[in-house]
């Protein structure tokens, strides 16, 4: 097993380049199934969720070849619509995109139940509702979700009961080759939803309205391969922005879309950081005190839930009281207990957490309770006095590429250390 060992107290200073968006990549990789040809996907992040998606494609018969550190050629011409195994699906949430993609191309799909971060109940009723309205019967047998249609995906007008990124993307995937037009209302507007639609349109699909409340998809059977570059990761960028603000550093964050960062930039500026925007970069620094801010998470363009724990760490050090309201996931304050070990003063009551700023965080042994909570613990450790050890870091590797290398280049003292766990005692190996 591995853990991070971090000596805190050094400001992050320098430049960092952001990778491709995880939540776009894990949807665009299954979407290559619909192309039924050769796709070259660039700006792929080097993270374990991407590796799992590629393994699923390969198991289904796609041929896959790395062209560079970030570019991959994927040929789905001879891909077979076989069941997607439990072993791989359990490793990430986004394995559910194979449902929409296989259904869209072949008219049926069988995919094991998805895994991913434990953020409380994670229903997929809206995905299944969309598939049903497009003519797919669904059943769950032996841990597999099975979808089948009589003559492929049919036209439909779907109104989602709740705004869901996954259900919106899954419905787009299923509808791209439909026999007719599919209209989706009350959809998610996240940049990665738009990116998936842009990728499919580059493959010859006819998808309009992504990024607004209504998406219209005119199904076509004539999709083909294409070359496509994934958008930069908004949350990885936000993570380094918080790191710069928290440690009182100064970081130029390259390969970003500043427009996608606006909800994060706004809160950071209110918290006393300075943010300068360029065409495809932002610079973040802080010289004064951290100011308290209130935050309520919401679907895009609201404040992203995936940044909630990271802003939480920053607000632990604010000069006053901040309130964070989590309105997307029911269990996204599990990191609070870890921060309390480091001296944070936080009270959680259901969906609301009250952060009383403290002058200092101190090192402690902590865990990454999920992906973003893990990144938040890294940031807390960078700002804390002493040496913090973070376990369960496989969550972090699911979504952050080269995090040790990137932070080291910014002046952080962070090491990845192997250890063996025996009878509750950790031995550094
Ligand atoms: C995506 O998850 C992201 N994951 C999550 O990022 C992110 O937190 C979330 O969107 C919200 O932005 C991927 O893109 C792979 P949702 P997803 O469906 O699609 C409810 C990260 O850290 N809901 O938008 O699974 C649900 O319970 C991860 O990178 C239903 O009720 O989220 C939640 O309250 C973690 N029924 C809300 O909608 C459904 O059928 C939003 O969920 C689906 C969702």
mmCIF file with all atom_site columns, N, CA and C in Angstrom, residues 28-51:
data_model
loop_
_atom_site.group_PDB
_atom_site.id
_atom_site.type_symbol
_atom_site.label_atom_id
_atom_site.label_alt_id
_atom_site.label_comp_id
_atom_site.label_asym_id
_atom_site.label_entity_id
_atom_site.label_seq_id
_atom_site.pdbx_PDB_ins_code
_atom_site.Cartn_x
_atom_site.Cartn_y
_atom_site.Cartn_z
_atom_site.occupancy
_atom_site.B_iso_or_equiv
_atom_site.pdbx_formal_charge
_atom_site.auth_seq_id
_atom_site.auth_comp_id
_atom_site.auth_asym_id
_atom_site.auth_atom_id
_atom_site.pdbx_PDB_model_num
ATOM 1  N N  . UNK A 1 28 ? -16.052 10.390 -22.721 1.00 0.00 ? 28 UNK A N  1
ATOM 2  C CA . UNK A 1 28 ? -15.670 10.393 -24.141 1.00 0.00 ? 28 UNK A CA 1
ATOM 3  C C  . UNK A 1 28 ? -15.054 9.041  -24.530 1.00 0.00 ? 28 UNK A C  1
ATOM 4  N N  . UNK A 1 29 ? -14.347 8.398  -23.610 1.00 0.00 ? 29 UNK A N  1
ATOM 5  C CA . UNK A 1 29 ? -13.785 7.075  -23.956 1.00 0.00 ? 29 UNK A CA 1
ATOM 6  C C  . UNK A 1 29 ? -14.904 6.085  -24.300 1.00 0.00 ? 29 UNK A C  1
ATOM 7  N N  . UNK A 1 30 ? -15.940 5.895  -23.461 1.00 0.00 ? 30 UNK A N  1
ATOM 8  C CA . UNK A 1 30 ? -17.058 5.037  -23.899 1.00 0.00 ? 30 UNK A CA 1
ATOM 9  C C  . UNK A 1 30 ? -17.738 5.563  -25.163 1.00 0.00 ? 30 UNK A C  1
ATOM 10 N N  . UNK A 1 31 ? -17.787 6.889  -25.321 1.00 0.00 ? 31 UNK A N  1
ATOM 11 C CA . UNK A 1 31 ? -18.465 7.461  -26.503 1.00 0.00 ? 31 UNK A CA 1
ATOM 12 C C  . UNK A 1 31 ? -17.787 7.051  -27.807 1.00 0.00 ? 31 UNK A C  1
ATOM 13 N N  . UNK A 1 32 ? -16.503 6.674  -27.746 1.00 0.00 ? 32 UNK A N  1
ATOM 14 C CA . UNK A 1 32 ? -15.820 6.234  -28.981 1.00 0.00 ? 32 UNK A CA 1
ATOM 15 C C  . UNK A 1 32 ? -16.491 4.973  -29.538 1.00 0.00 ? 32 UNK A C  1
ATOM 16 N N  . UNK A 1 33 ? -17.213 4.242  -28.693 1.00 0.00 ? 33 UNK A N  1
ATOM 17 C CA . UNK A 1 33 ? -17.930 3.039  -29.154 1.00 0.00 ? 33 UNK A CA 1
ATOM 18 C C  . UNK A 1 33 ? -18.923 3.430  -30.259 1.00 0.00 ? 33 UNK A C  1
ATOM 19 N N  . UNK A 1 34 ? -19.554 4.605  -30.081 1.00 0.00 ? 34 UNK A N  1
ATOM 20 C CA . UNK A 1 34 ? -20.578 5.042  -31.036 1.00 0.00 ? 34 UNK A CA 1
ATOM 21 C C  . UNK A 1 34 ? -19.968 5.376  -32.394 1.00 0.00 ? 34 UNK A C  1
ATOM 22 N N  . UNK A 1 35 ? -18.696 5.798  -32.386 1.00 0.00 ? 35 UNK A N  1
ATOM 23 C CA . UNK A 1 35 ? -18.045 6.168  -33.651 1.00 0.00 ? 35 UNK A CA 1
ATOM 24 C C  . UNK A 1 35 ? -17.865 4.939  -34.542 1.00 0.00 ? 35 UNK A C  1
ATOM 25 N N  . UNK A 1 36 ? -17.650 3.770  -33.948 1.00 0.00 ? 36 UNK A N  1
ATOM 26 C CA . UNK A 1 36 ? -17.458 2.547  -34.729 1.00 0.00 ? 36 UNK A CA 1
ATOM 27 C C  . UNK A 1 36 ? -16.319 2.683  -35.733 1.00 0.00 ? 36 UNK A C  1
ATOM 28 N N  . UNK A 1 37 ? -15.275 3.378  -35.361 1.00 0.00 ? 37 UNK A N  1
ATOM 29 C CA . UNK A 1 37 ? -14.136 3.613  -36.248 1.00 0.00 ? 37 UNK A CA 1
ATOM 30 C C  . UNK A 1 37 ? -12.928 4.015  -35.419 1.00 0.00 ? 37 UNK A C  1
ATOM 31 N N  . UNK A 1 38 ? -12.009 4.752  -36.046 1.00 0.00 ? 38 UNK A N  1
ATOM 32 C CA . UNK A 1 38 ? -10.760 5.112  -35.360 1.00 0.00 ? 38 UNK A CA 1
ATOM 33 C C  . UNK A 1 38 ? -10.865 6.547  -34.821 1.00 0.00 ? 38 UNK A C  1
ATOM 34 N N  . UNK A 1 39 ? -10.693 6.691  -33.511 1.00 0.00 ? 39 UNK A N  1
ATOM 35 C CA . UNK A 1 39 ? -10.672 8.019  -32.886 1.00 0.00 ? 39 UNK A CA 1
ATOM 36 C C  . UNK A 1 39 ? -9.283  8.260  -32.302 1.00 0.00 ? 39 UNK A C  1
ATOM 37 N N  . UNK A 1 40 ? -8.821  9.497  -32.405 1.00 0.00 ? 40 UNK A N  1
ATOM 38 C CA . UNK A 1 40 ? -7.592  9.881  -31.699 1.00 0.00 ? 40 UNK A CA 1
ATOM 39 C C  . UNK A 1 40 ? -8.004  10.900 -30.638 1.00 0.00 ? 40 UNK A C  1
ATOM 40 N N  . UNK A 1 41 ? -7.840  10.515 -29.382 1.00 0.00 ? 41 UNK A N  1
ATOM 41 C CA . UNK A 1 41 ? -8.257  11.388 -28.274 1.00 0.00 ? 41 UNK A CA 1
ATOM 42 C C  . UNK A 1 41 ? -7.006  11.960 -27.618 1.00 0.00 ? 41 UNK A C  1
ATOM 43 N N  . UNK A 1 42 ? -6.929  13.294 -27.576 1.00 0.00 ? 42 UNK A N  1
ATOM 44 C CA . UNK A 1 42 ? -5.754  13.950 -26.976 1.00 0.00 ? 42 UNK A CA 1
ATOM 45 C C  . UNK A 1 42 ? -6.168  14.656 -25.678 1.00 0.00 ? 42 UNK A C  1
ATOM 46 N N  . UNK A 1 43 ? -5.132  15.068 -24.924 1.00 0.00 ? 43 UNK A N  1
ATOM 47 C CA . UNK A 1 43 ? -5.300  15.700 -23.606 1.00 0.00 ? 43 UNK A CA 1
ATOM 48 C C  . UNK A 1 43 ? -6.002  14.757 -22.626 1.00 0.00 ? 43 UNK A C  1
ATOM 49 N N  . UNK A 1 44 ? -5.682  13.466 -22.740 1.00 0.00 ? 44 UNK A N  1
ATOM 50 C CA . UNK A 1 44 ? -6.212  12.474 -21.790 1.00 0.00 ? 44 UNK A CA 1
ATOM 51 C C  . UNK A 1 44 ? -5.407  12.560 -20.501 1.00 0.00 ? 44 UNK A C  1
ATOM 52 N N  . UNK A 1 45 ? -6.064  12.660 -19.347 1.00 0.00 ? 45 UNK A N  1
ATOM 53 C CA . UNK A 1 45 ? -5.282  12.695 -18.106 1.00 0.00 ? 45 UNK A CA 1
ATOM 54 C C  . UNK A 1 45 ? -4.726  11.315 -17.750 1.00 0.00 ? 45 UNK A C  1
ATOM 55 N N  . UNK A 1 46 ? -3.559  11.316 -17.137 1.00 0.00 ? 46 UNK A N  1
ATOM 56 C CA . UNK A 1 46 ? -2.898  10.067 -16.749 1.00 0.00 ? 46 UNK A CA 1
ATOM 57 C C  . UNK A 1 46 ? -3.369  9.685  -15.338 1.00 0.00 ? 46 UNK A C  1
ATOM 58 N N  . UNK A 1 47 ? -4.593  9.147  -15.254 1.00 0.00 ? 47 UNK A N  1
ATOM 59 C CA . UNK A 1 47 ? -5.209  8.816  -13.961 1.00 0.00 ? 47 UNK A CA 1
ATOM 60 C C  . UNK A 1 47 ? -5.808  7.416  -14.038 1.00 0.00 ? 47 UNK A C  1
ATOM 61 N N  . UNK A 1 48 ? -6.082  6.831  -12.872 1.00 0.00 ? 48 UNK A N  1
ATOM 62 C CA . UNK A 1 48 ? -6.504  5.431  -12.909 1.00 0.00 ? 48 UNK A CA 1
ATOM 63 C C  . UNK A 1 48 ? -7.919  5.262  -13.469 1.00 0.00 ? 48 UNK A C  1
ATOM 64 N N  . UNK A 1 49 ? -8.807  6.253  -13.345 1.00 0.00 ? 49 UNK A N  1
ATOM 65 C CA . UNK A 1 49 ? -10.146 6.124  -13.938 1.00 0.00 ? 49 UNK A CA 1
ATOM 66 C C  . UNK A 1 49 ? -10.062 6.011  -15.473 1.00 0.00 ? 49 UNK A C  1
ATOM 67 N N  . UNK A 1 50 ? -9.114  6.702  -16.067 1.00 0.00 ? 50 UNK A N  1
ATOM 68 C CA . UNK A 1 50 ? -8.917  6.595  -17.524 1.00 0.00 ? 50 UNK A CA 1
ATOM 69 C C  . UNK A 1 50 ? -8.374  5.205  -17.858 1.00 0.00 ? 50 UNK A C  1
ATOM 70 N N  . UNK A 1 51 ? -7.423  4.733  -17.048 1.00 0.00 ? 51 UNK A N  1
ATOM 71 C CA . UNK A 1 51 ? -6.855  3.395  -17.297 1.00 0.00 ? 51 UNK A CA 1
ATOM 72 C C  . UNK A 1 51 ? -7.954  2.337  -17.246 1.00 0.00 ? 51 UNK A C  1
#
